[in-house]
Amino acid sequence: RRQKTLAVVLENVDDPHNIGAILRSCDAFGVQDVHLLYTKKHPPSISRIRSESAASVGSAKWLRLTRWNSTEKLIRELKRKKWKIAVTDLSHKGIDLIKADFSQSVAVVIGNEHGGISKELAKAADMNIRIPMIGFVQSFNVSVAAAIILYEIFRQREKAGFEKSAYSPAEQKAILKSWS
């Protein structure tokens, strides 16, 4: 039940535990494609993420991880494939996550723990989503935010009987083969 119309982009996420927890949520909610965008620092090794991240509990091996070192190239590829880009930004322009429409192909961008998303991705965004909060803190930890966002997308799509996001039998066979 992987969703081929939902992807996650991790932009310069630093903490291996956050990366692992996000990957675990991706697996739990049927995300197959995770884009690892690292433009500022040395990226963590994909093999290390797959084998050593305790928070991922081995879920990374079930995901298709793609590394990027250029924000521009990633944006161009997502736009070429007609994917909407949904960013998580603390600006007041954000729409409530529950009111956002996730019925189209969408890549959810999760930004760096300290600096958030880049100006380039903010500018390229088709929507800016926010998680409503009533406490005093401004944001959740990135891994918690990712889980909440992915759950809401999953909830909306399940409620709508969202079948168009599923992989065909041939695509499923190819994915299964890549896992062995």
Tab-separated table of C-alpha atoms in Angstrom:
chain	number	residue	atom	x	y	z
A	1	ARG	CA	0.000	0.000	0.000
A	2	ARG	CA	2.858	2.382	-0.743
A	3	GLN	CA	1.817	5.804	-1.998
A	4	LYS	CA	3.566	6.745	-5.208
A	5	THR	CA	2.070	10.257	-5.137
A	6	LEU	CA	3.605	11.185	-1.790
A	7	ALA	CA	7.278	11.868	-1.125
A	8	VAL	CA	9.258	13.418	1.696
A	9	VAL	CA	12.210	15.778	1.294
A	10	LEU	CA	14.616	16.154	4.206
A	11	GLU	CA	16.537	19.389	3.724
A	12	ASN	CA	19.782	19.483	5.686
A	13	VAL	CA	18.278	17.563	8.626
A	14	ASP	CA	21.271	17.015	10.908
A	15	ASP	CA	20.404	14.706	13.757
A	16	PRO	CA	20.655	10.988	12.857
A	17	HIS	CA	17.914	10.192	15.392
A	18	ASN	CA	15.571	12.685	13.720
A	19	ILE	CA	16.390	11.224	10.306
A	20	GLY	CA	15.746	7.706	11.586
A	21	ALA	CA	12.458	8.652	13.241
A	22	ILE	CA	11.257	10.414	10.079
A	23	LEU	CA	12.164	7.390	7.962
A	24	ARG	CA	10.243	5.176	10.366
A	25	SER	CA	7.179	7.415	9.957
A	26	CYS	CA	7.610	7.361	6.176
A	27	ASP	CA	7.508	3.582	6.199
A	28	ALA	CA	4.550	3.526	8.596
A	29	PHE	CA	2.451	5.796	6.367
A	30	GLY	CA	3.388	4.214	3.042
A	31	VAL	CA	5.883	6.740	1.698
A	32	GLN	CA	8.273	5.033	-0.721
A	33	ASP	CA	10.421	7.961	-1.874
A	34	VAL	CA	12.510	10.058	0.473
A	35	HIS	CA	14.773	12.763	-0.955
A	36	LEU	CA	17.809	13.645	1.151
A	37	LEU	CA	18.847	17.195	0.232
A	38	TYR	CA	22.164	18.254	1.709
A	39	THR	CA	23.635	21.516	0.467
A	40	LYS	CA	25.427	22.908	3.511
A	41	LYS	CA	27.057	19.995	5.274
A	42	HIS	CA	28.427	16.602	4.532
A	43	PRO	CA	25.423	14.343	4.188
A	44	PRO	CA	25.085	11.237	6.281
A	45	SER	CA	25.895	8.078	4.366
A	46	ILE	CA	22.800	6.316	3.049
A	47	SER	CA	24.287	2.954	4.034
A	48	ARG	CA	24.886	4.310	7.547
A	49	ILE	CA	21.303	5.582	7.734
A	50	ARG	CA	20.063	2.172	6.624
A	51	SER	CA	22.158	0.197	9.102
A	52	GLU	CA	22.898	2.330	12.140
A	53	SER	CA	19.957	4.571	12.847
A	54	ALA	CA	18.347	3.061	15.924
A	55	ALA	CA	15.317	5.318	15.587
A	56	SER	CA	14.513	3.928	12.136
A	57	VAL	CA	14.363	0.323	13.438
A	58	GLY	CA	15.477	-0.890	10.003
A	59	SER	CA	12.708	0.917	8.142
A	60	ALA	CA	15.176	2.726	5.865
A	61	LYS	CA	15.833	-0.486	3.955
A	62	TRP	CA	12.190	-0.456	2.785
A	63	LEU	CA	12.423	3.069	1.359
A	64	ARG	CA	13.881	4.473	-1.845
A	65	LEU	CA	16.377	7.092	-0.669
A	66	THR	CA	17.673	9.593	-3.211
A	67	ARG	CA	20.465	12.001	-2.360
A	68	TRP	CA	20.582	15.553	-3.760
A	69	ASN	CA	23.237	18.243	-3.387
A	70	SER	CA	21.434	20.920	-5.393
A	71	THR	CA	18.179	22.521	-4.314
A	72	GLU	CA	17.672	23.845	-7.824
A	73	LYS	CA	17.984	20.380	-9.414
A	74	LEU	CA	15.580	18.827	-6.910
A	75	ILE	CA	12.995	21.571	-7.459
A	76	ARG	CA	13.364	21.234	-11.222
A	77	GLU	CA	12.835	17.451	-11.007
A	78	LEU	CA	9.768	17.744	-8.771
A	79	LYS	CA	8.228	20.402	-11.038
A	80	ARG	CA	9.039	18.333	-14.160
A	81	LYS	CA	7.077	15.456	-12.647
A	82	LYS	CA	4.228	17.893	-11.785
A	83	TRP	CA	4.574	17.380	-8.048
A	84	LYS	CA	3.279	20.004	-5.651
A	85	ILE	CA	5.828	21.154	-3.100
A	86	ALA	CA	4.484	21.548	0.432
A	87	VAL	CA	6.852	23.222	2.855
A	88	THR	CA	6.737	23.489	6.597
A	89	ASP	CA	7.630	27.027	7.517
A	90	LEU	CA	6.915	29.089	10.606
A	91	SER	CA	5.727	32.118	8.626
A	92	HIS	CA	2.176	33.335	9.057
A	93	LYS	CA	1.481	32.440	5.418
A	94	GLY	CA	1.012	28.796	6.319
A	95	ILE	CA	-2.363	27.121	5.999
A	96	ASP	CA	-3.644	24.787	8.640
A	97	LEU	CA	-2.548	21.243	7.859
A	98	ILE	CA	-6.098	19.973	8.214
A	99	LYS	CA	-7.341	22.430	5.544
A	100	ALA	CA	-4.606	21.611	3.010
A	101	ASP	CA	-5.477	19.556	-0.073
A	102	PHE	CA	-3.205	16.528	-0.433
A	103	SER	CA	-5.121	14.837	-3.257
A	104	GLN	CA	-2.425	15.564	-5.844
A	105	SER	CA	1.159	14.344	-6.055
A	106	VAL	CA	2.938	16.131	-3.257
A	107	ALA	CA	6.456	16.296	-1.839
A	108	VAL	CA	6.503	17.396	1.798
A	109	VAL	CA	9.653	19.306	2.724
A	110	ILE	CA	10.974	18.996	6.260
A	111	GLY	CA	13.687	21.543	6.997
A	112	ASN	CA	16.738	21.713	9.185
A	113	GLU	CA	16.201	21.488	12.945
A	114	HIS	CA	17.612	24.971	13.542
A	115	GLY	CA	17.189	26.967	10.345
A	116	GLY	CA	14.078	25.423	8.812
A	117	ILE	CA	13.713	25.345	5.035
A	118	SER	CA	15.829	27.257	2.556
A	119	LYS	CA	14.659	30.415	0.806
A	120	GLU	CA	14.836	28.540	-2.506
A	121	LEU	CA	12.374	25.869	-1.393
A	122	ALA	CA	10.133	28.445	0.288
A	123	LYS	CA	9.980	30.360	-2.989
A	124	ALA	CA	9.279	27.201	-5.037
A	125	ALA	CA	6.536	26.015	-2.692
A	126	ASP	CA	3.014	25.480	-3.921
A	127	MET	CA	1.752	25.485	-0.353
A	128	ASN	CA	3.049	26.318	3.065
A	129	ILE	CA	1.505	24.153	5.743
A	130	ARG	CA	1.529	24.562	9.475
A	131	ILE	CA	0.498	22.387	12.352
A	132	PRO	CA	-1.910	24.263	14.606
A	133	MET	CA	-0.503	24.743	18.087
A	134	ILE	CA	-2.013	26.425	21.101
A	135	GLY	CA	0.923	26.259	23.490
A	136	PHE	CA	3.778	28.698	23.939
A	137	VAL	CA	6.392	26.918	21.823
A	138	GLN	CA	6.516	27.707	18.113
A	139	SER	CA	7.147	24.289	16.661
A	140	PHE	CA	7.495	20.563	17.140
A	141	ASN	CA	10.697	18.589	16.789
A	142	VAL	CA	11.166	17.840	13.050
A	143	SER	CA	10.546	14.131	13.487
A	144	VAL	CA	7.331	14.741	15.429
A	145	ALA	CA	6.171	17.320	12.858
A	146	ALA	CA	6.875	14.876	10.024
A	147	ALA	CA	4.832	12.158	11.743
A	148	ILE	CA	1.882	14.501	12.346
A	149	ILE	CA	1.925	15.738	8.738
A	150	LEU	CA	2.211	12.246	7.261
A	151	TYR	CA	-0.600	11.000	9.469
A	152	GLU	CA	-2.886	13.824	8.334
A	153	ILE	CA	-2.114	13.117	4.674
A	154	PHE	CA	-2.742	9.411	5.271
A	155	ARG	CA	-6.008	10.181	7.096
A	156	GLN	CA	-7.282	12.438	4.317
A	157	ARG	CA	-6.377	9.974	1.593
A	158	GLU	CA	-7.878	6.974	3.408
A	159	LYS	CA	-11.108	8.882	4.001
A	160	ALA	CA	-11.305	9.794	0.299
A	161	GLY	CA	-10.578	6.210	-0.832
A	162	PHE	CA	-7.462	7.502	-2.516
A	163	GLU	CA	-6.650	4.651	-4.894
A	164	LYS	CA	-4.794	6.666	-7.538
A	165	SER	CA	-1.762	6.853	-5.293
A	166	ALA	CA	-1.164	3.093	-5.313
A	167	TYR	CA	1.515	1.340	-7.331
A	168	SER	CA	0.508	-0.959	-10.182
A	169	PRO	CA	1.201	-4.710	-9.817
A	170	ALA	CA	4.284	-4.378	-12.071
A	171	GLU	CA	5.597	-1.456	-9.997
A	172	GLN	CA	4.952	-3.420	-6.801
A	173	LYS	CA	6.925	-6.344	-8.199
A	174	ALA	CA	9.867	-4.044	-9.023
A	175	ILE	CA	9.806	-2.559	-5.514
A	176	LEU	CA	9.680	-6.012	-3.926
A	177	LYS	CA	12.620	-7.084	-6.079
A	178	SER	CA	14.638	-4.035	-4.984
A	179	TRP	CA	14.105	-5.062	-1.353
A	180	SER	CA	15.623	-8.512	-1.808
